[in-house]
Coordinates of C-alpha atoms and ligand atoms in Angstrom, one line a residue:
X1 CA -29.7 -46.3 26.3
X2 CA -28.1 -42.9 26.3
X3 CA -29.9 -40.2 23.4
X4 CA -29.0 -36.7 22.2
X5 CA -30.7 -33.9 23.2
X6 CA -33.1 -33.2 20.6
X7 CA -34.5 -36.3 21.2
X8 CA -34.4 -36.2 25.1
X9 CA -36.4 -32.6 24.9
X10 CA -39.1 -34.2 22.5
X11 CA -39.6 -37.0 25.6
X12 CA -39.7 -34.2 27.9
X13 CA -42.1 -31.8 25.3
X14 CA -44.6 -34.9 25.2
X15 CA -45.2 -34.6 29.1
X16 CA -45.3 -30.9 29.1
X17 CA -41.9 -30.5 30.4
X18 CA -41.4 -26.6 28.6
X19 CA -38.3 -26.6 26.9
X20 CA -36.2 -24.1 24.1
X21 CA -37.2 -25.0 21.2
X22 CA -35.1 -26.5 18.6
X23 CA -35.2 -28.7 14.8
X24 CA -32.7 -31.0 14.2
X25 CA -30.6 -30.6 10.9
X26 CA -28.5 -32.8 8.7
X27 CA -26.3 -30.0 6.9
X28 CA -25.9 -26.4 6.9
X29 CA -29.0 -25.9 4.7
X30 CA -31.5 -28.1 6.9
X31 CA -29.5 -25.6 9.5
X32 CA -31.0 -22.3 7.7
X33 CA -34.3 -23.8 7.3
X34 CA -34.9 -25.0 10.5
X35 CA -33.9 -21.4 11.6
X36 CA -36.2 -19.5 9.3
X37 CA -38.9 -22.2 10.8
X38 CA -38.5 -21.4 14.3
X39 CA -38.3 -17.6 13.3
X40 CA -41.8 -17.9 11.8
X41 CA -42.9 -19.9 15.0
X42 CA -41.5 -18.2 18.4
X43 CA -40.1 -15.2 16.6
X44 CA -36.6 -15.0 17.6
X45 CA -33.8 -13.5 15.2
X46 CA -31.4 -15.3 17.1
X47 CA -30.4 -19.3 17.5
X48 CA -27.9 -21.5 19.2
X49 CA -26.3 -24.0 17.4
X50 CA -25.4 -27.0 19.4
X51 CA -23.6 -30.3 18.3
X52 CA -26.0 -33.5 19.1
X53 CA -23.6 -35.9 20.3
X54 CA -23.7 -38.5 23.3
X55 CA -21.5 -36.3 25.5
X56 CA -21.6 -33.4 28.0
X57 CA -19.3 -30.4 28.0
X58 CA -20.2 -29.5 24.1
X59 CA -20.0 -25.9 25.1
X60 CA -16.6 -25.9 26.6
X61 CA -15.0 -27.7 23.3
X62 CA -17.0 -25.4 21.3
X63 CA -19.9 -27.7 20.1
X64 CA -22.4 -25.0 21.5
X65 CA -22.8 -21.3 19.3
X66 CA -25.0 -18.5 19.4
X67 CA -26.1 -17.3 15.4
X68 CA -27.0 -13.9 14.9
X69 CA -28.7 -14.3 11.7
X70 CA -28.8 -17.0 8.8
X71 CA -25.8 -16.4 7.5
X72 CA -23.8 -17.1 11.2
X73 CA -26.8 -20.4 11.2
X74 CA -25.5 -21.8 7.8
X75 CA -21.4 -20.9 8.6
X76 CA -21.5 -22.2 12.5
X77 CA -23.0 -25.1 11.2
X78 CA -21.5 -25.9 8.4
X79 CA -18.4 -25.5 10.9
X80 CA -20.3 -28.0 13.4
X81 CA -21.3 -30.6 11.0
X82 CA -18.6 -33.4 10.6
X83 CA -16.4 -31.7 13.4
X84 CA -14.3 -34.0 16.0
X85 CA -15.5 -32.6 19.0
X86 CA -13.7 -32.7 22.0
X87 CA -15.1 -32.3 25.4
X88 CA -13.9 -32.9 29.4
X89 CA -16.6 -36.3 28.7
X90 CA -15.3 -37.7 25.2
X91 CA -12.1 -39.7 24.2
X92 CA -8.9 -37.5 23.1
X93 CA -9.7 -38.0 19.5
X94 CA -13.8 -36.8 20.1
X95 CA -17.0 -37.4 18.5
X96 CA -17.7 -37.2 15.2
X97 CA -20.6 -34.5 15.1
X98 CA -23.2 -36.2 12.4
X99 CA -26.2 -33.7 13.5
X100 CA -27.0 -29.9 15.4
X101 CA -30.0 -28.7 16.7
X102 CA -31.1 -25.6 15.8
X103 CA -32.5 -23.9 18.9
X104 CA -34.7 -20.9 19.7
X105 CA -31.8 -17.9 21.5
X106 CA -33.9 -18.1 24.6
X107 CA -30.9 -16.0 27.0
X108 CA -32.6 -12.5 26.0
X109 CA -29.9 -9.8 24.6
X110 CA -30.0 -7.4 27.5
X111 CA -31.4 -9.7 30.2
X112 CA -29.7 -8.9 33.5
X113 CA -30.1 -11.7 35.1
X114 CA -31.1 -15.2 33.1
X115 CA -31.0 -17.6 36.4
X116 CA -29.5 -21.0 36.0
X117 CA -30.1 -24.1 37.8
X118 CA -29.3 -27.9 37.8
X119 CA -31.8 -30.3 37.8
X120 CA -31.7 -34.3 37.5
X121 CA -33.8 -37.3 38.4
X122 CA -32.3 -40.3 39.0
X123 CA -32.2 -43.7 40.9
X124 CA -30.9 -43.6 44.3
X125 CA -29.3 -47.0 44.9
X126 CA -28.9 -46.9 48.7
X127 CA -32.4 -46.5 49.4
X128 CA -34.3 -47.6 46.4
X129 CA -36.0 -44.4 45.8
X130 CA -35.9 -42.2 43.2
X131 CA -35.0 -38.8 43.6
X132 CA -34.4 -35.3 42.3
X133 CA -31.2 -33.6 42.7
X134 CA -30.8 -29.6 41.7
X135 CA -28.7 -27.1 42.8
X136 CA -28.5 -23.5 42.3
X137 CA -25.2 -23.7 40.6
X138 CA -26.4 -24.5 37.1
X139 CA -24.7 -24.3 33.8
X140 CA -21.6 -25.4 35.2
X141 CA -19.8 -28.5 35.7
X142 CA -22.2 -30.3 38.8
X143 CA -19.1 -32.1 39.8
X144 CA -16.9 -29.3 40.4
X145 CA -19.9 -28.3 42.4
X146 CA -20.3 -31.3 44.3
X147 CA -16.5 -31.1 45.0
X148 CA -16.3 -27.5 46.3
X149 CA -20.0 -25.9 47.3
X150 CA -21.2 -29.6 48.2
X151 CA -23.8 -27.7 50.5
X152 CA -25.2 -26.4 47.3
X153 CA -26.7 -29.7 46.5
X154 CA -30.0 -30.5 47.4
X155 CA -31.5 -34.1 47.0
X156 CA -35.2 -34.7 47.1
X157 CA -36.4 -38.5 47.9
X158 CA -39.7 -39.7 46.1
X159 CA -41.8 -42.6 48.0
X160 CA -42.4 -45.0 45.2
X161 CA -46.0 -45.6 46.5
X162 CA -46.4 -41.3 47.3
X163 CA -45.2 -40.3 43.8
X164 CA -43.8 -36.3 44.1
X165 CA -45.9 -34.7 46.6
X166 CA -47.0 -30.9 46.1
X167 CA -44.8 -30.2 49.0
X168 CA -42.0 -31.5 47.7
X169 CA -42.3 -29.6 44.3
X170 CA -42.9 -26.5 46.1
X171 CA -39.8 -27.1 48.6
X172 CA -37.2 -27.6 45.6
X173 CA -38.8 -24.5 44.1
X174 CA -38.5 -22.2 47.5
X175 CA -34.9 -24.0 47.7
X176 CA -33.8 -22.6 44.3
X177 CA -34.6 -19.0 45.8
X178 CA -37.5 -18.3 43.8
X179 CA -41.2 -16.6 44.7
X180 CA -43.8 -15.6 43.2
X181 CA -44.7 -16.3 39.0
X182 CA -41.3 -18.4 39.0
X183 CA -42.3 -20.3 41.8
X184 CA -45.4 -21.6 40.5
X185 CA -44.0 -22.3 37.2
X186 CA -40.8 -24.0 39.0
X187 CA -43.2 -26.0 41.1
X188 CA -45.2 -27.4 37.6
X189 CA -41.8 -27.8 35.5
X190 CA -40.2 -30.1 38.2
X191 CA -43.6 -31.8 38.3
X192 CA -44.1 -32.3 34.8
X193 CA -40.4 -33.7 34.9
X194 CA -41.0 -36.2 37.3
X195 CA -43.8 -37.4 35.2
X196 CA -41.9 -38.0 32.6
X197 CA -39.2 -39.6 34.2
X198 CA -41.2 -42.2 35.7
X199 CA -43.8 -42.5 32.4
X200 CA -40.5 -42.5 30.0
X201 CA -39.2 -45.4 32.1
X202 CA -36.2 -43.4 32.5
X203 CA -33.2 -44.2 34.5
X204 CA -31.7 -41.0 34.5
X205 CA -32.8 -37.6 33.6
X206 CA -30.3 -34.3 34.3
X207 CA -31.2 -31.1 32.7
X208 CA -28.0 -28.0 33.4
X209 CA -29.0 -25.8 32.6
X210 CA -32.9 -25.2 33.9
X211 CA -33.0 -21.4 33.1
X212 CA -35.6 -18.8 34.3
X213 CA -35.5 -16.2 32.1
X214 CA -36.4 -12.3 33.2
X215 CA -40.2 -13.4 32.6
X216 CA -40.3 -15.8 34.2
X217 CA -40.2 -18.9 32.6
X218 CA -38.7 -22.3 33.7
X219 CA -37.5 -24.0 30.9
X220 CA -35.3 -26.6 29.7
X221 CA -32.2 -26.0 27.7
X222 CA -30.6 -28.9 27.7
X223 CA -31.1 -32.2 28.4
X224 CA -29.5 -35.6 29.3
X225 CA -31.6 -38.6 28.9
X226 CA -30.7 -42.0 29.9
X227 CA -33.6 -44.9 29.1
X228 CA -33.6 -48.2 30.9
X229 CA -33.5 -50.5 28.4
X230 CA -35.1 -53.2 29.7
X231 CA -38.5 -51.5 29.4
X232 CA -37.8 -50.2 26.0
X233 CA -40.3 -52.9 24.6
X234 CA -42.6 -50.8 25.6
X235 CA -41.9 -47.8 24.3
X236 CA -41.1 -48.9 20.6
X237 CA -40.9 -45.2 19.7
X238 CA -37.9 -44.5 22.0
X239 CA -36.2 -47.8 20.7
X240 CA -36.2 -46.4 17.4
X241 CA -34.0 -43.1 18.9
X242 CA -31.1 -45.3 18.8
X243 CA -28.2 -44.0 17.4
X244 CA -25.7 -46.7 16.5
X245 CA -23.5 -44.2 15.5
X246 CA -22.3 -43.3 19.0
X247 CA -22.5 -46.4 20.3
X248 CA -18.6 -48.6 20.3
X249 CA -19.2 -51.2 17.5
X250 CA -18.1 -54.1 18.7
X251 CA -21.1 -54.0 21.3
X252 CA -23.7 -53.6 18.6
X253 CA -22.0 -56.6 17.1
X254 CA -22.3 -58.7 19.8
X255 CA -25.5 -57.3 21.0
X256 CA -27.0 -58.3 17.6
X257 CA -25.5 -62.1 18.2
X258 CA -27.5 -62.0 21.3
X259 CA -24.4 -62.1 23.6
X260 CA -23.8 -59.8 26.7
X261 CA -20.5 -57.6 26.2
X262 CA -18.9 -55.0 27.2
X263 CA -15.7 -53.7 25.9
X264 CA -13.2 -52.6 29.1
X265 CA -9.4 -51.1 28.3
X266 CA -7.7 -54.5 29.3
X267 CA -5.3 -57.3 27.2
X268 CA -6.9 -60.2 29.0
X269 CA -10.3 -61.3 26.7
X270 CA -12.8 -63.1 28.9
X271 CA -15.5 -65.9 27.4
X272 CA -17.2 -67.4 30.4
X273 CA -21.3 -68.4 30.8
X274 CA -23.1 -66.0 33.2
X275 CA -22.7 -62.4 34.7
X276 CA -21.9 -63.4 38.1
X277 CA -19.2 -65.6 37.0
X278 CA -18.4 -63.4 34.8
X279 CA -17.8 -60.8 37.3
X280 CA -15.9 -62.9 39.5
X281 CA -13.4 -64.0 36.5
X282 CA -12.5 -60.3 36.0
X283 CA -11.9 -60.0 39.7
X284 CA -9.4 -63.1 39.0
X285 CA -8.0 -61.6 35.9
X286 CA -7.0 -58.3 38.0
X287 CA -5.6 -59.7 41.7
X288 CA -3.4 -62.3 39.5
X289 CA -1.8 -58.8 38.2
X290 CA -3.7 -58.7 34.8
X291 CA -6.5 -56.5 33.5
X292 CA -9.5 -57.8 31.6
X293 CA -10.0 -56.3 27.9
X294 CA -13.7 -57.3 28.3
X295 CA -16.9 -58.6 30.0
X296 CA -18.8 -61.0 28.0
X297 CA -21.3 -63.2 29.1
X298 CA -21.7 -65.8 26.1
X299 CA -25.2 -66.9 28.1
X300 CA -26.4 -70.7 28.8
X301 CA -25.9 -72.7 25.4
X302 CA -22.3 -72.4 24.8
X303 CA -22.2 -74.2 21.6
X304 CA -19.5 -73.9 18.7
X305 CA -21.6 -71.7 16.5
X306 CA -22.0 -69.4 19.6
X307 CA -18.0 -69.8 20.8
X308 CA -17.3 -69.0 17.8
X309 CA -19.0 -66.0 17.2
X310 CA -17.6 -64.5 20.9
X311 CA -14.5 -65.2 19.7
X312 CA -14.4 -63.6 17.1
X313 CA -15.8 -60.5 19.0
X314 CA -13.4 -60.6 21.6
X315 CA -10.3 -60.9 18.9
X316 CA -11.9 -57.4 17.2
X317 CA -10.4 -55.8 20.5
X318 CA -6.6 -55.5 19.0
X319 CA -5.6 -55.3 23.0
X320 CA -6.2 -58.7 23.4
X321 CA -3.1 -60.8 24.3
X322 CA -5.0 -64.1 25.5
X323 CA -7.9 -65.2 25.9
X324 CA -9.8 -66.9 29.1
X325 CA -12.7 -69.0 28.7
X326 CA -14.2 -69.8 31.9
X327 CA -17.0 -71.6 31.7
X328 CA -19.4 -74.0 34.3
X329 CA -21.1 -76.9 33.4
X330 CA -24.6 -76.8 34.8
X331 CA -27.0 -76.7 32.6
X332 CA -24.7 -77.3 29.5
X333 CA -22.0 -80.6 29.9
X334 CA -18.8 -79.4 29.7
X335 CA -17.6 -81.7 27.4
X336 CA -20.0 -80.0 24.8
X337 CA -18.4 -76.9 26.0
X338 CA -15.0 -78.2 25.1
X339 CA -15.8 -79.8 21.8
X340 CA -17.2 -76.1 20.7
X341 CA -14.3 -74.5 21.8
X342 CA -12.4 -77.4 19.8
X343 CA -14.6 -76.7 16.7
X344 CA -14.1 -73.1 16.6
X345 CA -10.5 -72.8 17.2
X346 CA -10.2 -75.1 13.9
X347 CA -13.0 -73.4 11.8
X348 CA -11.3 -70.1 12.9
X349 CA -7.7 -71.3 12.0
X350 CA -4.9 -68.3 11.6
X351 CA -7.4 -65.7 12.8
X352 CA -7.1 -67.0 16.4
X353 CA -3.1 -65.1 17.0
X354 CA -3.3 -65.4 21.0
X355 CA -3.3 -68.5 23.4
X356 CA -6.2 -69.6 24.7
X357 CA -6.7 -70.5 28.5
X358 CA -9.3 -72.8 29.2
X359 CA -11.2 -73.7 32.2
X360 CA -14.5 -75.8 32.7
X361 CA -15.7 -77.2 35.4
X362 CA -18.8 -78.6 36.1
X363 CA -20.2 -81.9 34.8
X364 CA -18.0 -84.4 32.9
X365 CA -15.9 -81.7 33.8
X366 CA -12.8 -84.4 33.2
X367 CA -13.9 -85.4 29.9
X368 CA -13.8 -81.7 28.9
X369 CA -9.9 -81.6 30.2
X370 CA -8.9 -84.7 27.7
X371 CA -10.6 -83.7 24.9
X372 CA -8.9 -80.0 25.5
X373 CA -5.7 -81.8 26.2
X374 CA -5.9 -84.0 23.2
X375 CA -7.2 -82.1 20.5
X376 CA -3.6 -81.6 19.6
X377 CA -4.5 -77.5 19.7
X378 CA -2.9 -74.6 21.4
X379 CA -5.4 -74.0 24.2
X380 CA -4.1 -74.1 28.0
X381 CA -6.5 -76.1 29.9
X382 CA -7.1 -75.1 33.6
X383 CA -9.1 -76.7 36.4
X384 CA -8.5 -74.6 39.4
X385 CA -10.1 -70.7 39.0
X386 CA -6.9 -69.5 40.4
X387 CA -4.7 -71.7 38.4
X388 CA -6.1 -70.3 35.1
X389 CA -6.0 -66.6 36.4
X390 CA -2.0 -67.4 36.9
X391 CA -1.8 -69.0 33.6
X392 CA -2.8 -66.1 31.6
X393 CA 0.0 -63.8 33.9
X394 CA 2.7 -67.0 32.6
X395 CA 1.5 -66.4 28.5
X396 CA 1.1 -63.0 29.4
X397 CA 5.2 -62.3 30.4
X398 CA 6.1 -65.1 27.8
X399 CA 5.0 -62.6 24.8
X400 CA 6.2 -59.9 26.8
Ligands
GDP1 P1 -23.3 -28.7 27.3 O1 -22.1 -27.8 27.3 O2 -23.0 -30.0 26.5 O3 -23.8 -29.0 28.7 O4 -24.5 -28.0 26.5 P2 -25.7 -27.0 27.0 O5 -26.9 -27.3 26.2 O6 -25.8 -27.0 28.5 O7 -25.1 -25.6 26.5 C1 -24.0 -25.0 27.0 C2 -24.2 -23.6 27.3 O8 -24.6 -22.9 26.2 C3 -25.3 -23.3 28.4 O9 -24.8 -23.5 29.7 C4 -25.6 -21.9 28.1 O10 -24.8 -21.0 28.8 C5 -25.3 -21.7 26.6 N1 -26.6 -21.7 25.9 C6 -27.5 -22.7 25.7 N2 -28.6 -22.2 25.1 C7 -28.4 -20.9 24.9 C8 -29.2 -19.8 24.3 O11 -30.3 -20.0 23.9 N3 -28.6 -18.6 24.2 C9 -27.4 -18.3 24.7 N4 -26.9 -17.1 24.6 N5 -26.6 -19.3 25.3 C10 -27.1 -20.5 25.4
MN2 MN1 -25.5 -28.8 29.8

């Protein structure tokens, strides 16, 4: 579960993780209040006001602006709010900007040299370690790093059992190029951020840019937080820090009917029981030539009521051209499969506009094939995996 950045640097704040300082706002006025706020609290004139949406790049399309007083807080905002922003990481059309934060100007006017890193903590697959990536090449794009100053990438591996030793803390600080003050402060920011990472059950953490300012302070200015969501029932105040909002709405949907999905860019829809098989039909879908509009894993009781309800979340997707169900009789008979698939089609009448391609296999696999083939409906039936994947290419260059 991805969240914006206010609330990523309250996570961080709660481990001692120091950070710029900001107050969310709802509309230009919350804007000038939060401003006079922070004023009051760390006494700066001056605030950046930055769009809280669930994408990177805001300061490249514009979503990132530096107030000089309450009058620039209220305009720049009021500009902000309700904006489509577009960065290098949103759609074409952008995000609808519902909320900024109002942050402390912590670049000092006149500062020669503010330092900015990149920091981020993150799973690494290959080994099964976590580790902490950072370069000295913060505030930019880390990819464009990563593509032509790859040597400016470091990577630090945590033993699971070790935790972040002093060492290493004090290695990614001495590898940033920093002594002294800013040393010792780098050395207990990345440490309080690995805390937090592991405590917040987080799967990805990347903070560009880390800034040292001429005083030396390592703080956070921004801040990427990714949660794993299978430990969010545990941290009931983080599940509330969902923002719907941002999130594509036919996967809330679906999520709130308990079923696994995922929307893709594809025309094929896919209904089949489990992820693995689930997997394996897209596969299908794509070396028959096709292109899946979705993953959806309708789970192990494939009954009408819940046949129904995927496919009426699959036919949301106005990409879909047919559907496949590809289901395996285990657990649930087939035939009970095929009589829910039956059931829906007719409860659903008119609102089901694209052939159906059928496959189940499993027990009374045979009896699922009659009923399919007699129900008198427009649904394919298919018995080999391959045979159904071609099937959907034939209905597929019929419409076409
Ligand atoms: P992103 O563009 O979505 O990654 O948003 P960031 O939070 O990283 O902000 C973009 C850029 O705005 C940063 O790289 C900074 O250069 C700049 N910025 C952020 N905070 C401040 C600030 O307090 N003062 C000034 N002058 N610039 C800031
Ligand atoms: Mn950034």
């Amino acid at each position: 579960m991805n969240l914006h950045e206010y609330q990523g640097k309250e996570i961080l704040n709660s481990f001692g993780v120091r950070i710029q300082r900001g107050i969310v706002a709802n509309t230009p006025e919350e804007a000038v209040a939060a401003a006079k706020k922070l004023t009051e609290e760390t006494g700066t004139g001056w605030h950046v006001i930055k769009a809280q949406v669930h994408a990177g790049g805001r300061g490249k399309g514009g979503g990132v602006k530096l107030a000089k007083n309450l009058e620039d807080v209220k305009n720049i905002s009021n500009d902000i709010l309700g904006m489509m922003l577009i960065t290098p990481q949103t759609s074409a059309e952008g995000k609808l900007v519902n909320q900024v934060l109002i942050a402390e100007d912590v670049y000092y006017p006149g500062d020669s040299e503010p330092s900015e890193f990149y920091m981020s903590v993150l799973l690494n697959r290959a080994t099964g370690r976590n580790m902490i990536m950072y370069s000295t090449e913060g505030g930019m794009d880390i990819e464009t790093v990563a593509e032509e100053t790859p040597h400016l990438i470091f990577t630090e591996e945590v033993d699971p059992g070790l935790g972040l030793m002093p060492f290493q803390a004090r290695k990614i600080a001495f590898n940033l190029g920093l002594s002294g003050a800013a040393l010792k402060e780098m050395v207990k920011f990345v440490t309080a951020l690995y805390t937090a990472y592991i405590k917040s059950d987080s799967s990805m953490f990347e903070i560009n840019p880390v800034l040292k300012t001429s005083d030396d302070k390592i703080m956070a200015v921004d801040a990427k937080v990714t949660l794993d969501e299978n430990a969010l029932y545990r941290h009931k105040d983080y599940a509330a820090m969902r923002d719907l909002r941002e999130e594509n709405p036919i996967e809330v949907e679906a999520k709130a009917a308990g079923l696994n999905y995922v929307d893709l860019d594809g025309n094929v829809g896919c209904m089949v029981n489990g992820a693995g098989l689930a997997m394996g039909t897209m596969d299908l879908i794509k070396q028959a030539g096709g292109d899946p509009a979705n993953f959806l894993d309708v789970g192990g009781t494939a009954d009408a009521q819940r046949v129904e309800t995927a496919f009426g979340i699959i036919l949301k997707d106005p990409n879909v051209k047919a559907i496949l169900v590809n289901i395996f009789g285990g657990i649930v008979r087939c035939d009970r499969v095929a009589q829910g698939v039956v059931d829906a089609y007719k409860n659903m009448g008119d609102k089901i506009n694209v052939p159906i391609i059928c496959r189940l296999q499993g027990t009374n696999a045979k009896e699922a094939k009659e009923l399919i083939d007699n129900s008198g409906m427009e649904i394919i039936s298919a018995t080999e995996f391959q045979e159904a994947a071609d099937k959907v290419q034939e209905v597929l260059q019929v419409k076409a």
